[in-house]
Coordinates of C-alpha atoms and ligand atoms in Angstrom, one line a residue:
X1 CA 131.3 103.8 -72.9
X2 CA 134.6 104.5 -74.6
X3 CA 134.9 107.1 -77.4
X4 CA 137.1 106.6 -80.5
X5 CA 139.1 109.6 -79.4
X6 CA 140.2 107.8 -76.2
X7 CA 141.7 104.8 -78.0
X8 CA 145.0 106.3 -79.1
X9 CA 144.5 106.3 -82.8
X10 CA 145.9 109.1 -85.0
X11 CA 143.8 112.1 -85.8
X12 CA 143.6 111.0 -89.6
X13 CA 142.2 107.7 -88.7
X14 CA 139.8 109.2 -86.2
X15 CA 138.6 111.5 -88.9
X16 CA 138.1 108.6 -91.4
X17 CA 136.0 106.8 -88.8
X18 CA 133.8 109.7 -88.1
X19 CA 133.3 110.3 -91.8
X20 CA 132.0 106.6 -92.0
X21 CA 129.4 107.8 -89.4
X22 CA 130.8 105.6 -86.6
X23 CA 130.2 107.4 -83.3
X24 CA 131.2 104.9 -80.8
X25 CA 133.7 101.9 -81.0
X26 CA 132.0 98.5 -80.7
X27 CA 133.2 96.2 -77.8
X28 CA 135.9 94.6 -79.9
X29 CA 137.2 97.9 -81.0
X30 CA 137.2 99.5 -77.7
X31 CA 139.3 96.6 -76.3
X32 CA 141.3 95.6 -79.3
X33 CA 142.5 98.8 -80.7
X34 CA 144.5 100.0 -77.6
X35 CA 146.0 96.5 -77.1
X36 CA 147.2 96.3 -80.7
X37 CA 148.5 99.9 -80.5
X38 CA 150.6 98.8 -77.6
X39 CA 152.2 96.1 -79.7
X40 CA 150.4 93.2 -78.1
X41 CA 149.4 90.0 -79.9
X42 CA 145.6 89.6 -80.1
X43 CA 143.3 86.6 -79.9
X44 CA 139.7 87.6 -80.6
X45 CA 136.9 85.2 -80.6
X46 CA 134.3 87.1 -82.5
X47 CA 132.0 87.1 -85.4
X48 CA 131.3 89.2 -88.5
X49 CA 129.2 92.0 -87.4
X50 CA 131.2 92.7 -84.3
X51 CA 133.2 95.4 -86.0
X52 CA 136.3 93.2 -86.1
X53 CA 137.6 94.6 -89.4
X54 CA 138.0 98.1 -88.1
X55 CA 139.4 96.5 -84.8
X56 CA 142.5 95.2 -86.6
X57 CA 142.8 97.5 -89.6
X58 CA 142.8 100.8 -87.8
X59 CA 145.6 100.2 -85.2
X60 CA 147.7 98.4 -88.0
X61 CA 147.3 101.4 -90.2
X62 CA 148.3 103.7 -87.4
X63 CA 151.4 101.5 -86.6
X64 CA 152.6 101.0 -90.1
X65 CA 152.1 104.7 -91.1
X66 CA 154.8 105.5 -88.6
X67 CA 157.3 103.3 -90.1
X68 CA 159.6 105.3 -92.4
X69 CA 161.6 102.4 -93.9
X70 CA 161.2 101.8 -97.6
X71 CA 160.0 98.4 -98.8
X72 CA 162.0 96.3 -101.2
X73 CA 160.3 95.1 -104.4
X74 CA 157.8 92.3 -103.9
X75 CA 158.0 92.7 -100.1
X76 CA 155.0 93.6 -97.8
X77 CA 154.7 95.2 -94.4
X78 CA 151.5 93.7 -93.2
X79 CA 149.6 90.7 -94.2
X80 CA 145.9 89.8 -93.7
X81 CA 144.8 86.3 -94.6
X82 CA 141.1 85.8 -95.2
X83 CA 139.1 82.7 -96.3
X84 CA 137.1 84.1 -99.3
X85 CA 137.8 86.5 -102.1
X86 CA 134.7 88.5 -101.0
X87 CA 135.9 88.9 -97.5
X88 CA 139.4 89.8 -98.8
X89 CA 137.9 92.5 -101.0
X90 CA 135.9 93.9 -98.1
X91 CA 138.9 94.0 -95.8
X92 CA 141.0 95.7 -98.5
X93 CA 138.2 98.3 -98.9
X94 CA 138.1 98.9 -95.1
X95 CA 141.9 99.5 -95.0
X96 CA 141.5 102.0 -97.9
X97 CA 138.7 103.8 -96.3
X98 CA 140.1 103.9 -92.8
X99 CA 143.6 104.8 -94.2
X100 CA 142.5 107.6 -96.4
X101 CA 145.0 110.4 -96.1
X102 CA 147.8 108.0 -95.1
X103 CA 149.0 107.3 -98.6
X104 CA 149.8 103.5 -97.8
X105 CA 149.7 101.1 -100.6
X106 CA 147.0 98.5 -100.3
X107 CA 146.4 95.3 -102.4
X108 CA 144.0 92.3 -102.3
X109 CA 145.1 89.1 -104.0
X110 CA 142.7 86.2 -104.4
X111 CA 142.1 83.4 -106.9
X112 CA 140.1 83.9 -110.0
X113 CA 141.5 87.3 -110.8
X114 CA 144.3 88.2 -113.2
X115 CA 147.8 87.8 -111.7
X116 CA 149.5 90.3 -113.9
X117 CA 148.1 93.5 -112.4
X118 CA 148.7 92.1 -108.9
X119 CA 152.3 91.4 -109.7
X120 CA 152.9 94.9 -111.1
X121 CA 151.7 96.3 -107.8
X122 CA 153.7 93.8 -105.8
X123 CA 156.9 94.9 -107.6
X124 CA 156.7 98.3 -105.9
X125 CA 156.3 96.7 -102.4
X126 CA 152.9 96.7 -100.7
X127 CA 152.2 98.1 -97.2
X128 CA 149.0 96.2 -96.7
X129 CA 148.3 92.9 -98.5
X130 CA 145.1 91.1 -98.1
X131 CA 145.1 87.6 -99.5
X132 CA 143.3 84.3 -99.7
X133 CA 145.5 81.4 -98.8
X134 CA 145.6 79.7 -102.1
X135 CA 146.7 82.7 -104.3
X136 CA 149.1 83.8 -101.5
X137 CA 150.9 80.5 -101.7
X138 CA 151.0 80.8 -105.5
X139 CA 152.6 84.1 -105.5
X140 CA 155.2 83.1 -102.9
X141 CA 156.1 80.1 -105.0
X142 CA 156.5 82.3 -108.0
X143 CA 158.9 84.6 -106.0
X144 CA 156.4 87.5 -106.4
X145 CA 155.8 87.8 -102.6
X146 CA 158.6 87.8 -99.9
X147 CA 157.4 87.7 -96.3
X148 CA 160.7 88.6 -94.5
X149 CA 159.8 92.2 -93.8
X150 CA 156.3 91.5 -92.5
X151 CA 155.7 93.3 -89.2
X152 CA 152.0 92.6 -88.8
X153 CA 150.0 89.4 -89.5
X154 CA 146.1 89.0 -89.3
X155 CA 144.4 85.7 -89.6
X156 CA 140.7 86.6 -90.2
X157 CA 138.1 83.9 -89.7
X158 CA 140.6 81.4 -89.0
X159 CA 138.1 78.6 -88.1
X160 CA 136.7 79.1 -91.7
X161 CA 139.9 78.9 -93.3
X162 CA 140.5 75.4 -91.7
X163 CA 137.0 74.4 -92.5
X164 CA 137.7 75.2 -96.1
X165 CA 140.9 73.0 -96.1
X166 CA 143.5 75.7 -96.0
X167 CA 145.5 74.2 -93.2
X168 CA 148.5 73.2 -95.4
X169 CA 148.5 76.6 -97.2
X170 CA 148.4 78.4 -93.8
X171 CA 151.3 76.3 -92.4
X172 CA 153.3 77.1 -95.7
X173 CA 152.8 80.8 -95.2
X174 CA 153.4 80.8 -91.4
X175 CA 156.8 79.0 -91.8
X176 CA 158.0 81.8 -94.1
X177 CA 157.1 84.7 -91.7
X178 CA 159.9 86.3 -89.7
X179 CA 160.1 85.5 -85.9
X180 CA 159.5 89.1 -84.8
X181 CA 156.1 90.3 -85.8
X182 CA 152.8 91.2 -84.2
X183 CA 150.0 88.6 -84.7
X184 CA 146.3 89.0 -84.5
X185 CA 144.0 86.1 -84.8
X186 CA 140.3 86.3 -85.3
X187 CA 137.9 83.3 -85.2
X188 CA 134.2 82.9 -84.5
X189 CA 134.9 79.6 -82.8
X190 CA 137.9 77.9 -81.2
X191 CA 138.1 74.3 -82.5
X192 CA 141.3 72.4 -81.8
X193 CA 143.0 73.3 -85.2
X194 CA 142.7 77.0 -84.5
X195 CA 143.9 76.5 -80.9
X196 CA 147.0 74.9 -82.4
X197 CA 147.7 77.7 -84.7
X198 CA 147.1 80.3 -81.9
X199 CA 149.6 78.6 -79.7
X200 CA 152.2 78.5 -82.4
X201 CA 152.0 82.1 -83.6
X202 CA 150.7 84.1 -80.7
X203 CA 153.0 85.4 -77.9
X204 CA 151.2 86.1 -74.7
X205 CA 148.2 87.5 -76.5
X206 CA 145.6 89.9 -75.3
X207 CA 142.4 87.8 -75.3
X208 CA 138.9 89.1 -76.2
X209 CA 135.8 87.1 -76.3
X210 CA 132.7 88.8 -77.5
X211 CA 129.5 87.8 -75.9
X212 CA 127.9 84.6 -77.2
X213 CA 125.7 84.6 -80.2
X214 CA 122.3 85.0 -78.4
X215 CA 123.0 88.3 -77.0
X216 CA 124.3 89.6 -80.3
X217 CA 121.1 89.1 -82.1
X218 CA 118.8 91.2 -79.9
X219 CA 117.9 93.6 -82.8
X220 CA 116.8 90.7 -85.0
X221 CA 113.3 89.3 -84.9
X222 CA 113.4 85.7 -85.8
X223 CA 110.4 83.9 -87.2
X224 CA 109.7 80.5 -88.7
X225 CA 107.0 79.0 -90.9
X226 CA 106.1 75.5 -91.7
X227 CA 106.2 75.2 -95.5
X228 CA 106.3 72.1 -97.6
X229 CA 109.5 72.0 -99.7
X230 CA 107.8 72.3 -103.1
X231 CA 105.7 75.2 -102.0
X232 CA 108.6 77.3 -100.5
X233 CA 109.3 79.1 -103.9
X234 CA 105.7 80.4 -104.3
X235 CA 105.4 81.2 -100.6
X236 CA 108.5 83.3 -101.0
X237 CA 107.2 85.0 -104.2
X238 CA 104.0 85.9 -102.4
X239 CA 105.9 87.3 -99.4
X240 CA 108.1 89.5 -101.7
X241 CA 105.2 90.8 -103.6
X242 CA 102.8 91.4 -100.7
X243 CA 105.5 93.2 -98.7
X244 CA 107.3 94.9 -101.6
X245 CA 110.6 93.7 -100.2
X246 CA 113.6 95.6 -101.5
X247 CA 116.5 93.9 -99.7
X248 CA 116.5 90.3 -98.7
X249 CA 119.1 87.6 -98.7
X250 CA 117.8 84.1 -99.4
X251 CA 120.0 81.2 -98.3
X252 CA 119.7 77.8 -100.1
X253 CA 121.5 74.6 -99.7
X254 CA 123.0 74.0 -103.1
X255 CA 124.3 75.8 -106.2
X256 CA 121.7 74.2 -108.4
X257 CA 118.9 75.3 -106.0
X258 CA 120.3 78.9 -106.1
X259 CA 120.2 78.9 -109.9
X260 CA 116.7 77.4 -109.9
X261 CA 115.2 79.9 -107.4
X262 CA 116.9 82.8 -109.2
X263 CA 115.2 81.7 -112.5
X264 CA 111.9 81.2 -110.8
X265 CA 112.0 84.7 -109.2
X266 CA 113.1 86.3 -112.4
X267 CA 110.4 84.6 -114.4
X268 CA 108.0 86.2 -112.0
X269 CA 109.5 89.7 -112.4
X270 CA 111.4 89.9 -109.2
X271 CA 114.8 91.5 -109.4
X272 CA 116.9 88.6 -108.2
X273 CA 120.5 87.4 -108.6
X274 CA 122.5 84.6 -107.2
X275 CA 126.0 84.1 -105.8
X276 CA 127.7 80.8 -105.3
X277 CA 131.0 79.3 -105.9
X278 CA 130.4 78.2 -109.5
X279 CA 129.8 81.7 -110.7
X280 CA 132.9 83.3 -112.0
X281 CA 134.6 86.0 -110.0
X282 CA 133.3 88.9 -112.2
X283 CA 129.7 87.7 -112.0
X284 CA 129.9 87.3 -108.2
X285 CA 131.3 90.8 -107.8
X286 CA 128.8 92.3 -110.2
X287 CA 125.8 90.7 -108.6
X288 CA 126.9 91.7 -105.1
X289 CA 127.4 95.3 -106.3
X290 CA 123.9 95.4 -107.9
X291 CA 122.3 94.1 -104.8
X292 CA 124.2 96.6 -102.6
X293 CA 123.1 99.4 -104.9
X294 CA 119.6 98.3 -104.6
X295 CA 119.2 97.5 -108.2
X296 CA 118.7 94.0 -107.3
X297 CA 116.2 93.2 -104.5
X298 CA 116.9 89.6 -103.7
X299 CA 120.3 87.9 -103.4
X300 CA 120.1 84.2 -103.4
X301 CA 123.2 82.7 -101.9
X302 CA 124.8 79.6 -100.6
X303 CA 126.7 79.6 -97.3
X304 CA 130.2 79.5 -98.7
X305 CA 129.6 82.3 -101.0
X306 CA 128.0 84.5 -98.3
X307 CA 130.3 83.9 -95.4
X308 CA 132.0 87.1 -94.2
X309 CA 130.1 89.3 -96.7
X310 CA 129.7 92.8 -95.4
X311 CA 126.3 93.9 -96.9
X312 CA 124.8 96.8 -95.0
X313 CA 121.3 97.5 -94.5
X314 CA 119.7 94.2 -95.3
X315 CA 116.3 94.2 -93.9
X316 CA 115.6 90.5 -94.3
X317 CA 117.4 87.2 -94.1
X318 CA 115.5 84.1 -95.2
X319 CA 116.6 80.6 -94.6
X320 CA 115.0 78.9 -97.6
X321 CA 116.6 75.8 -96.3
X322 CA 118.3 75.4 -93.0
X323 CA 122.0 75.5 -93.0
X324 CA 123.8 72.2 -92.8
X325 CA 126.2 73.4 -90.1
X326 CA 124.4 74.8 -87.0
X327 CA 126.9 77.6 -86.6
X328 CA 125.9 78.9 -90.1
X329 CA 122.4 79.8 -88.8
X330 CA 124.1 82.4 -86.7
X331 CA 126.3 83.7 -89.6
X332 CA 123.3 83.9 -91.8
X333 CA 121.0 85.9 -89.6
X334 CA 123.9 88.2 -88.7
X335 CA 123.6 89.6 -92.1
X336 CA 120.6 91.6 -90.9
X337 CA 120.2 93.9 -87.8
X338 CA 123.7 95.4 -88.1
X339 CA 125.0 98.4 -86.5
X340 CA 122.0 98.7 -84.1
X341 CA 119.3 98.6 -86.9
X342 CA 116.4 96.1 -86.6
X343 CA 116.3 93.2 -88.9
X344 CA 114.0 90.2 -89.5
X345 CA 115.2 86.6 -90.0
X346 CA 112.8 84.0 -91.3
X347 CA 113.1 80.4 -91.7
X348 CA 111.0 78.1 -94.0
X349 CA 110.8 74.8 -92.3
X350 CA 109.6 71.8 -94.3
X351 CA 108.1 68.9 -92.3
X352 CA 111.3 67.0 -92.6
X353 CA 113.4 69.8 -91.3
X354 CA 111.3 70.3 -88.1
X355 CA 113.4 68.1 -85.9
X356 CA 116.6 69.6 -87.1
X357 CA 115.3 73.1 -86.4
X358 CA 114.4 72.0 -82.9
X359 CA 118.0 70.9 -82.5
X360 CA 119.3 74.2 -83.9
X361 CA 117.1 76.1 -81.5
X362 CA 118.3 74.0 -78.5
X363 CA 122.0 74.4 -79.4
X364 CA 121.7 78.1 -79.9
X365 CA 119.4 78.7 -77.0
X366 CA 116.6 80.1 -79.2
X367 CA 112.9 79.9 -78.7
X368 CA 111.2 80.5 -82.0
X369 CA 107.6 79.4 -82.5
X370 CA 107.0 77.7 -85.9
X371 CA 104.0 79.3 -87.5
X372 CA 101.8 77.2 -89.9
X373 CA 101.1 74.7 -91.5
X374 CA 100.5 76.8 -94.6
X375 CA 97.9 76.1 -97.3
Ligands
AMP401 P1 132.7 93.6 -89.2 O1 132.4 92.8 -88.0 O2 134.0 94.1 -89.3 O3 132.3 92.8 -90.5 O4 131.8 94.9 -89.2 C1 130.4 94.8 -89.3 C2 129.7 96.1 -89.7 O5 129.7 97.1 -88.7 C3 130.2 96.8 -90.9 O6 129.2 97.2 -91.8 C4 130.9 98.0 -90.4 O7 131.0 99.0 -91.4 C5 130.1 98.4 -89.2 N1 130.9 99.0 -88.1 C6 132.1 98.7 -87.7 N2 132.5 99.5 -86.6 C7 131.4 100.3 -86.4 C8 131.2 101.2 -85.3 N3 132.1 101.6 -84.4 N4 130.0 101.8 -85.4 C9 129.0 101.5 -86.4 N5 129.1 100.6 -87.3 C10 130.4 99.9 -87.3

């Protein structure tokens, strides 16, 4: 097993990693960091939970900290494009943490937040910019971001960006980047659209594919209960109370369901909050922080809002409804059992969802016995 000290990172970054309590690199870090430090392009097929953020942020920090040239106003050195504001914020936070002591300017720009402050920071030039596609395009159109000095590009969760309809925005940005740059592409899956982008931007990339889904969830106990749809809320309430659950993410299908369940839990004295795409930015950040602090015990979420969220130490994940896209089952349960800890993933299956659950299991190679029926 490799050690962080063997990967070629600078002492400052190694210190920041050990301060975070990381003792050993994950697979993607052990293979990806040396390749990026050598200047290679990278194609990584991997998911949230693999340690991908540190795999791209630490070598990029190392490389750009060695560059002495001064940035012009509104110019940036490295660009990370991520699908959601939550992910963008987390990536920015990782760059800040791992880059402590390097004094590199870092900024995240995303929709729903005030442009004025972002523009003030951009005016000084930014070493690491993390952006969602829409806001990035806006700022480029406003002449507040120029890409001609970019030396490093990361596309994070590329498949998700295409799923969310950002293809045109990505093309707009990619066309404006200089020819000579190092590109890193991360994607959980490789649909055709991602392949096309990979072929366009990557130059003889080092390819890493992290073991398929199944093997990654060894630390997670997966269970399922047969529960009629209208009884699910009370079944959950009883579970939360009986077990004194302090940290659970509950996935629902729609925004209105999220609101309804949040209300129901609160009315029954459970500390619950919800995140979904209709909540404004400040509310989402606030709720997420409260949950991470432990002030809230239940986070009710829709798939879009939760994708890519780095929430540590979640003991339980509950599929109140099954995800509409099968791959989201994997993303959801990946919220628990991180960093070698054990986690529990539970699914409430209504009679009408039984066949669909069988299909999910078949596709993902799972073998989960459905308990119930419940009274
Ligand atoms: P990511 O795949 O980047 O979303 O990271 C998943 C989680 O693993 C995050 O909570 C990281 O803080 C954590 N993590 C990343 N690298 C390591 C490591 N080498 N050792 C332990 N935890 C890690």
